[in-house]
Coordinates of C-alpha atoms and ligand atoms in Angstrom, one line a residue:
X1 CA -109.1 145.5 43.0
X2 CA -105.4 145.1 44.4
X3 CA -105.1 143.4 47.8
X4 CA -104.5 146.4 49.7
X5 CA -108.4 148.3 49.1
X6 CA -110.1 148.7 52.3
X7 CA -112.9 145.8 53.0
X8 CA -115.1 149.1 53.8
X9 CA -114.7 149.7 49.9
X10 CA -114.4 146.0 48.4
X11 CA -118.3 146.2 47.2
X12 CA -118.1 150.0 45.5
X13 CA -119.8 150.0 42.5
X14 CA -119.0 153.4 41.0
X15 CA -121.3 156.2 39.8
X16 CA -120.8 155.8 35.8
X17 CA -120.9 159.0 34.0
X18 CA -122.0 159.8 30.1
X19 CA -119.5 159.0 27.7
X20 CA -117.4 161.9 27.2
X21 CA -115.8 161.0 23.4
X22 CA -112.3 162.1 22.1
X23 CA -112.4 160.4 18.7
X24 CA -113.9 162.8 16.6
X25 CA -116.9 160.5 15.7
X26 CA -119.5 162.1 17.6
X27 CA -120.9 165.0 15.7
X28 CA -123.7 165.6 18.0
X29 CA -123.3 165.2 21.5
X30 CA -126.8 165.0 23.3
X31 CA -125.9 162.7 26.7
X32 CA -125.0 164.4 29.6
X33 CA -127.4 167.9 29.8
X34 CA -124.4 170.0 29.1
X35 CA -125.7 173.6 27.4
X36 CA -124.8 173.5 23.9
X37 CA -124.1 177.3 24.5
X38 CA -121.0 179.0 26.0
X39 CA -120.3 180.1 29.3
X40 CA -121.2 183.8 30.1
X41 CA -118.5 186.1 28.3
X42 CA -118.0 187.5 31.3
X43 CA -117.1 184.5 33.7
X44 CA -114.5 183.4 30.8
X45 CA -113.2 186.7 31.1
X46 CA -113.3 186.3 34.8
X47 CA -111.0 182.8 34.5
X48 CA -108.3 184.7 32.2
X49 CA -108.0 187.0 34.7
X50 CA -108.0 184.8 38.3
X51 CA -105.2 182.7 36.1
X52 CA -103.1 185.0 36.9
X53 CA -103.3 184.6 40.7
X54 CA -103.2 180.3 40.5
X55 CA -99.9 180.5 42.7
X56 CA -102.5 181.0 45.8
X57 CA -104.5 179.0 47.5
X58 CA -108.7 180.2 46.6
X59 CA -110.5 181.5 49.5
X60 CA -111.7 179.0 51.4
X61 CA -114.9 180.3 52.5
X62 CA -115.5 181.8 48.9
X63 CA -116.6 185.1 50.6
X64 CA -117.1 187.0 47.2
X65 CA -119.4 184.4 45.6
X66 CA -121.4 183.8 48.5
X67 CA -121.9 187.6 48.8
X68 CA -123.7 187.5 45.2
X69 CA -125.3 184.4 45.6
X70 CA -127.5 186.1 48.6
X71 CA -128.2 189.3 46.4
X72 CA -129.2 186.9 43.7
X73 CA -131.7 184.4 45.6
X74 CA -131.9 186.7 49.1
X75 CA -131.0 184.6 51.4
X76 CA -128.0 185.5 53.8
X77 CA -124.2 184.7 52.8
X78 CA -124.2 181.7 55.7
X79 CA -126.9 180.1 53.8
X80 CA -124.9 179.2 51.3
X81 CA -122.1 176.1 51.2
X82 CA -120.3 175.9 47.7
X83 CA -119.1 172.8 46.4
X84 CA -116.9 171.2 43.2
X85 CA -120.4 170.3 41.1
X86 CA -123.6 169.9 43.3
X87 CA -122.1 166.0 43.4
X88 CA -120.3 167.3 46.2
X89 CA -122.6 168.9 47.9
X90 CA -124.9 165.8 47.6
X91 CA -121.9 163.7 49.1
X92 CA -121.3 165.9 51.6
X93 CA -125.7 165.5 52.8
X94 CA -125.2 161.7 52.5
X95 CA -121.8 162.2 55.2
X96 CA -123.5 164.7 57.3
X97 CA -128.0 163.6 57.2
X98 CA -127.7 160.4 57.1
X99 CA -126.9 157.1 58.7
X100 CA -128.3 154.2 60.5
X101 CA -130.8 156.3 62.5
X102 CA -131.9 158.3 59.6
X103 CA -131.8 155.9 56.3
X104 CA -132.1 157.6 53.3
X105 CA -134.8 157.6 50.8
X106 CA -135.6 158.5 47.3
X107 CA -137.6 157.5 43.9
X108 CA -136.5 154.1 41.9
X109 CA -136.0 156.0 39.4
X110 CA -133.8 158.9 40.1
X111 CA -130.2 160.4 39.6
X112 CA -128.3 156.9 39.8
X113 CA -125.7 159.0 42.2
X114 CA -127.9 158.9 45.3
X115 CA -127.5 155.3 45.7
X116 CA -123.1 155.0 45.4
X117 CA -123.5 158.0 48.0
X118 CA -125.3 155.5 50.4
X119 CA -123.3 152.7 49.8
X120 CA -120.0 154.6 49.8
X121 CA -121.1 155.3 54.0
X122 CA -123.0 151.9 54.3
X123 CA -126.1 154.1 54.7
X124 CA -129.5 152.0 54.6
X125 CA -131.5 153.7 52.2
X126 CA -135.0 152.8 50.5
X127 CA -135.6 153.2 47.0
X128 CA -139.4 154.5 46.4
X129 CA -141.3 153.0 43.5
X130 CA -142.9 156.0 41.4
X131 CA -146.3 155.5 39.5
X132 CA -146.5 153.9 36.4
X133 CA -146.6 157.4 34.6
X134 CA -143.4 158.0 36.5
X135 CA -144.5 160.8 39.0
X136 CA -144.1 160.6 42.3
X137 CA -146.5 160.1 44.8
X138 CA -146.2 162.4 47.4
X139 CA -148.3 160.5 50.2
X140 CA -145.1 158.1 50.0
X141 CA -142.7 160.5 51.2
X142 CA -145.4 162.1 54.0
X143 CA -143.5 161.8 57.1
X144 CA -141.2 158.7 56.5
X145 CA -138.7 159.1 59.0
X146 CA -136.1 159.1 56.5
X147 CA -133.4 161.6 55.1
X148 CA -135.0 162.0 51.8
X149 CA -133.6 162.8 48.3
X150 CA -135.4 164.4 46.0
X151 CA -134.3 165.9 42.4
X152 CA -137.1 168.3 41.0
X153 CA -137.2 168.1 38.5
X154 CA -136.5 164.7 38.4
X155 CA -133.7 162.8 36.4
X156 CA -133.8 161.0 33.8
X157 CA -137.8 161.4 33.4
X158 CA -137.5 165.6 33.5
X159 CA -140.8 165.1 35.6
X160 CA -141.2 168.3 38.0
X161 CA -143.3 169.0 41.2
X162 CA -145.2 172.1 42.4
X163 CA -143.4 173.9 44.9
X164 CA -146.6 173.3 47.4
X165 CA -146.2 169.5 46.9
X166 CA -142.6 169.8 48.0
X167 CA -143.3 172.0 51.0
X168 CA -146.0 169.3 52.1
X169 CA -143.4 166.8 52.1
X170 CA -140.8 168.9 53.5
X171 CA -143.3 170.0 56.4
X172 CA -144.0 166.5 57.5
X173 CA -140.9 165.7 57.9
X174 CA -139.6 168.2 60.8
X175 CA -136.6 165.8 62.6
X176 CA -135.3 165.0 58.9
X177 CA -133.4 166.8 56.1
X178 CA -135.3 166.6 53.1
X179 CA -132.8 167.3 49.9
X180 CA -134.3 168.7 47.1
X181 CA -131.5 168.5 44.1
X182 CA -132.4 171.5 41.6
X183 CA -130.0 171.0 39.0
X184 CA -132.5 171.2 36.4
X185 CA -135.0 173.9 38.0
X186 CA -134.1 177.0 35.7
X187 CA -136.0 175.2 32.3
X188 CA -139.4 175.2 34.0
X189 CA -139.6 174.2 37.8
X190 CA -140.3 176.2 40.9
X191 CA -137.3 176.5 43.3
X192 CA -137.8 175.8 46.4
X193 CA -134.9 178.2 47.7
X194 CA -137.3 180.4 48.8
X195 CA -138.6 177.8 51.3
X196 CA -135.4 178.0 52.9
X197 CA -136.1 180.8 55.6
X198 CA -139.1 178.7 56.6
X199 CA -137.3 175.1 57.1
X200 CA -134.8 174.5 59.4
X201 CA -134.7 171.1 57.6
X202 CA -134.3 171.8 53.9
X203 CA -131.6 172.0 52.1
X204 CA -131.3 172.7 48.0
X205 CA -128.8 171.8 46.1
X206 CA -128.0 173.8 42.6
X207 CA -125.6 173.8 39.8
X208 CA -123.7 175.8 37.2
X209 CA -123.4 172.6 34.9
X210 CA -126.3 172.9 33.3
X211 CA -128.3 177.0 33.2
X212 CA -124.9 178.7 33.7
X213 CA -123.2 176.6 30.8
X214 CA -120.1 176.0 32.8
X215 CA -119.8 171.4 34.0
X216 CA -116.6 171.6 33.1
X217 CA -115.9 174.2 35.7
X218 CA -117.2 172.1 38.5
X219 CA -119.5 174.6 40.5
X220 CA -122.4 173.7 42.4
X221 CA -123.5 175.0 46.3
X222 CA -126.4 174.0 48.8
X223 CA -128.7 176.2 50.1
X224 CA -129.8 175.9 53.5
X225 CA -130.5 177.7 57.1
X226 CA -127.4 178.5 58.7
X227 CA -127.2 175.4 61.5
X228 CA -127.3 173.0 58.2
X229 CA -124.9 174.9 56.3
X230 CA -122.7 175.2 59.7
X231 CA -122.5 171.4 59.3
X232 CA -122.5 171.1 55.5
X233 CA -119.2 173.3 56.1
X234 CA -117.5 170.9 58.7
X235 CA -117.5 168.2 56.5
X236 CA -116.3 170.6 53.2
X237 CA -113.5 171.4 55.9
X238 CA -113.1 167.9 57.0
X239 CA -112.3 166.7 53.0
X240 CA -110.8 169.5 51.4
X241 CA -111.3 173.7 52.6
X242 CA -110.2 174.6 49.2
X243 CA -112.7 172.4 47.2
X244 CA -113.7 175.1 44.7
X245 CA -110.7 176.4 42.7
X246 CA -109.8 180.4 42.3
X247 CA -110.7 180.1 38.9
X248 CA -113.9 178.7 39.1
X249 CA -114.8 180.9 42.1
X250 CA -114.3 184.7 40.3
X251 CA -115.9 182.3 36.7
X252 CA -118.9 181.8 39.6
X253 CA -119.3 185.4 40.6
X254 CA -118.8 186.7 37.3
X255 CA -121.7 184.9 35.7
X256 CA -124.2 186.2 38.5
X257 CA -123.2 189.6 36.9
X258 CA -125.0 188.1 33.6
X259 CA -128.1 186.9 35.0
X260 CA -130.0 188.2 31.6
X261 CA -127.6 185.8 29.7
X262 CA -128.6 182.8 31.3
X263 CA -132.4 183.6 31.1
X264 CA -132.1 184.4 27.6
X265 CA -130.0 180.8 26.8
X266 CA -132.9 179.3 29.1
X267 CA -135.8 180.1 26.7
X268 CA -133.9 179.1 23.9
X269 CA -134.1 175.7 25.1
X270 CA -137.2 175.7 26.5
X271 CA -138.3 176.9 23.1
X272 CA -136.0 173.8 21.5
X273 CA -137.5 171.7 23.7
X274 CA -141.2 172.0 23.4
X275 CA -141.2 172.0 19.8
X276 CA -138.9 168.7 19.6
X277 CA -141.0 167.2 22.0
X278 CA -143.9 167.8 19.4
X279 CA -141.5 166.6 16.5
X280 CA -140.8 163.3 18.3
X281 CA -144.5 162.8 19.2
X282 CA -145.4 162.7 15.5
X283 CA -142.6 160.1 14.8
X284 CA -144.6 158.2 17.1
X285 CA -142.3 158.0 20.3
X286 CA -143.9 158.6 24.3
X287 CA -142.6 162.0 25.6
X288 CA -142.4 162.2 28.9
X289 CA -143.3 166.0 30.0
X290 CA -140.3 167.5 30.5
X291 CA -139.3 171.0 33.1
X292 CA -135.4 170.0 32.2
X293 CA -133.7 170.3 29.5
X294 CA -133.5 167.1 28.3
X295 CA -136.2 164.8 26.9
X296 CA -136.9 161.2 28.0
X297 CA -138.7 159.3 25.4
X298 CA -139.3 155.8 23.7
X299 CA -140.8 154.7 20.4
X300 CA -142.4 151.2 20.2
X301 CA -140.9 150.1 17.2
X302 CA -137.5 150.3 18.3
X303 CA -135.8 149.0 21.4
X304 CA -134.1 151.9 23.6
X305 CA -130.8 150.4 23.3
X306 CA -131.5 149.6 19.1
X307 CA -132.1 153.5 19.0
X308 CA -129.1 154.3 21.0
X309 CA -126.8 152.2 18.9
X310 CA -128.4 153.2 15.3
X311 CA -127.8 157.3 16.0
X312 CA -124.4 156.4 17.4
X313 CA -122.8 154.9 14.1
X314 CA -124.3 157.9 13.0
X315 CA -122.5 159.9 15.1
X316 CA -125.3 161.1 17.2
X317 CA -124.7 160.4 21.2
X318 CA -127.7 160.8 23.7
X319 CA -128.1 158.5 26.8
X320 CA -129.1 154.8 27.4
X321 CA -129.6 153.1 31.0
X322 CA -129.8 149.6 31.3
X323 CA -132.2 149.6 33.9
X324 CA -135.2 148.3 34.5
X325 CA -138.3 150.1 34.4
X326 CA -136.3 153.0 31.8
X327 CA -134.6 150.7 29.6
X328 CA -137.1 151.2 26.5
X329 CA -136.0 154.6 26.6
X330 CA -133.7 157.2 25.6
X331 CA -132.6 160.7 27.1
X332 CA -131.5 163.2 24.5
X333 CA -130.0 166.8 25.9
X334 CA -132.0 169.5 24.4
X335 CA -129.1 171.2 21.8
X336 CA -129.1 173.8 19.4
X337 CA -132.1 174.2 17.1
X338 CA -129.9 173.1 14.3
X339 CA -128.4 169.9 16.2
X340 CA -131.8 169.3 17.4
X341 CA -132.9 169.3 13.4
X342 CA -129.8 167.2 12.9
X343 CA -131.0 164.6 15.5
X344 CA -134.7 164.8 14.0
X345 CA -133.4 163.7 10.6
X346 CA -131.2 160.7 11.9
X347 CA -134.2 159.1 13.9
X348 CA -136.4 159.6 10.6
X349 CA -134.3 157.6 8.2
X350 CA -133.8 155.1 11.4
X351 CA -137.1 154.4 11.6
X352 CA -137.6 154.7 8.2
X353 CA -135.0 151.7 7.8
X354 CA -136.2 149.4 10.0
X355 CA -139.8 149.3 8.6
X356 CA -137.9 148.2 5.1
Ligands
PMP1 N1 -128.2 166.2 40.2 C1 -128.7 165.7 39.1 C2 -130.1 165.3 39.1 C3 -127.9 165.5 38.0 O1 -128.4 165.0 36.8 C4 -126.6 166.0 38.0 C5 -125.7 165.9 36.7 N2 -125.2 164.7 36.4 C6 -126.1 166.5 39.2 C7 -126.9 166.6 40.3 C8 -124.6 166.8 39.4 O2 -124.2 167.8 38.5 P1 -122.9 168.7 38.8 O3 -122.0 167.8 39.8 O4 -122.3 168.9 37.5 O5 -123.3 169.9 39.5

């Protein structure tokens, strides 16, 4: 910290992200819920082509993409804010929802982002324990007074809830924004974007990081009644009007043309997942029942952060928090079928080893 940071900022403690490795060790990178498949053919043809225009600024109230969005998930263009990754669109709800008078709230076990969001702002927020299964109750979040946070399904656990759960929740909470973060929803949960013309205080937050193969573009948006998004948009405009590039914008449109794409890459790891989840089981390890596509699992014969370490020298990366309540476990990203083989093989011989 040099002696010019802000006292506001002294106690940051920064959101860390999954390793990203430039060595050329890692043959099989399963941390950070990429898609192991590429990006629509037609939103990379869409990036070569908006290249060409990079000497102007991008539109600033991404007109086009919003346009598509609404034919996509009818709802109307002013329904939508877009955002650099659905980060920023979670930033911006922790800037605009919350604050003294309405805390924030979400599970103990969550996406570790909502928590630097409140402290970034000083916002009071409560962290909610969920059961010992790690689902959530919803009687705790049953009119709370509280700007809640929600991710469904939830990360790291993959745990998803019904869409009637949600709207209980959502209901009972009239004179507070209720979040729900659907990065994850296209591998198995129910969206709750179609709850959107009903609530004047719901807002969903999606990505293209994950269904839409494309994190390294940074695209995400919130979807939301149009007073929200009115105010969703003063912050955008507040930070930065031109927060999603030209590139990413026409990449962002393009792949809405290739909706059957996305489905089809979908199933495939849906498919992956399930019958990995069955493979692990045998091995011995908890599987928590995952709608994402990633798995969150433990074995008791070898510590979360032994199993880590052992498929790393091996070249294998999938994800460890030190945290409590999590920290016998491990999240792997659903991959390929053949780097899901791969992975299967590694944690064999591991645990093969250390019974020797
Ligand atoms: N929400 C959840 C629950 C996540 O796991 C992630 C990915 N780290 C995000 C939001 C943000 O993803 P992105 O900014 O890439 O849209």
């Amino acid at each position: 910290m040099s002696r010019f940071l802000s006292d506001r900022l002294s106690g940051l403690e920064p959101y860390v992200p999954g390793e990203q490795p430039k060595d050329g060790s890692i043959l099989v990178k399963l941390n950070t819920n990429e898609s192991p498949f590429p990006p629509s053919e037609k939103a990379v043809a869409a990036v070569a082509e908006e290249g060409k225009n990079m000497r102007l600024y991008s539109d600033p109230n991404g007109t086009a993409l919003k346009e598509k969005l609404s034919q996509v998930y009818g709802l109307d263009p002013c329904c939508f804010v877009l955002a650099n990754g659905s980060d920023e669109i979670l930033d911006f709800a922790f800037q605009a929802f919350a604050d003294d008078l309405h805390p924030a709230a979400f599970p103990d076990v969550t996406y570790g982002f909502y928590p630097v969001f409140a402290r970034k702002y000083g916002i009071p927020y409560r962290e909610i324990p969920l059961k010992d299964d790690f689902t959530l109750d919803p009687e705790n979040y049953i009119g709370t007074g509280e700007t809640l946070f929600i991710a469904n399904p939830n990360a790291p656990t993959g745990i998803a809830l019904e869409r009637q759960v949600l709207e209980r929740i959502i209901s009972s909470n009239p004179d507070h924004v209720v979040v729900v973060d659907e990065a994850y929803v296209d591998f198995g949960g129910e969206s709750c974007i179609e709850l959107v013309n009903k609530f004047d205080n719901l807002l969903v937050t999606r990505t293209y990081s994950k269904s839409r193969s494309m994190a390294g573009a940074r695209l995400g948006f919130g979807a939301c009644c149009p007073e929200l998004a009115r105010d969703l948009e003063s912050v955008r405009n507040s930070t930065n009007p031109y927060n999603v590039n030209r590139m990413t914008l026409a990449a962002g449109a393009a792949a809405l043309d290739d909706e059957a794409y996305t489905k089809k890459c979908c199933a495939e790891i849906i498919r992956v997942r399930d019958k990995t989840a069955k493979e692990l089981q045998t091995l011995g390890f908890s599987v928590l029942p995952s709608s994402a596509n990633f798995l969150f699992v433990k074995n008791p014969k070898i510590s979360g952060a032994d199993l880590y370490a052992a498929l790393r020298r091996r070249g294998i990366l999938v994800r460890h928090f030190s945290l409590p309540r999590i920290e016998d476990f491990n999240r792997v990203t659903v991959g390929t079928a053949e780097q899901m083989k791969i992975f299967l093989d590694n944690v064999k011989q591991i645990l093969e080893e250390i019974k020797k």
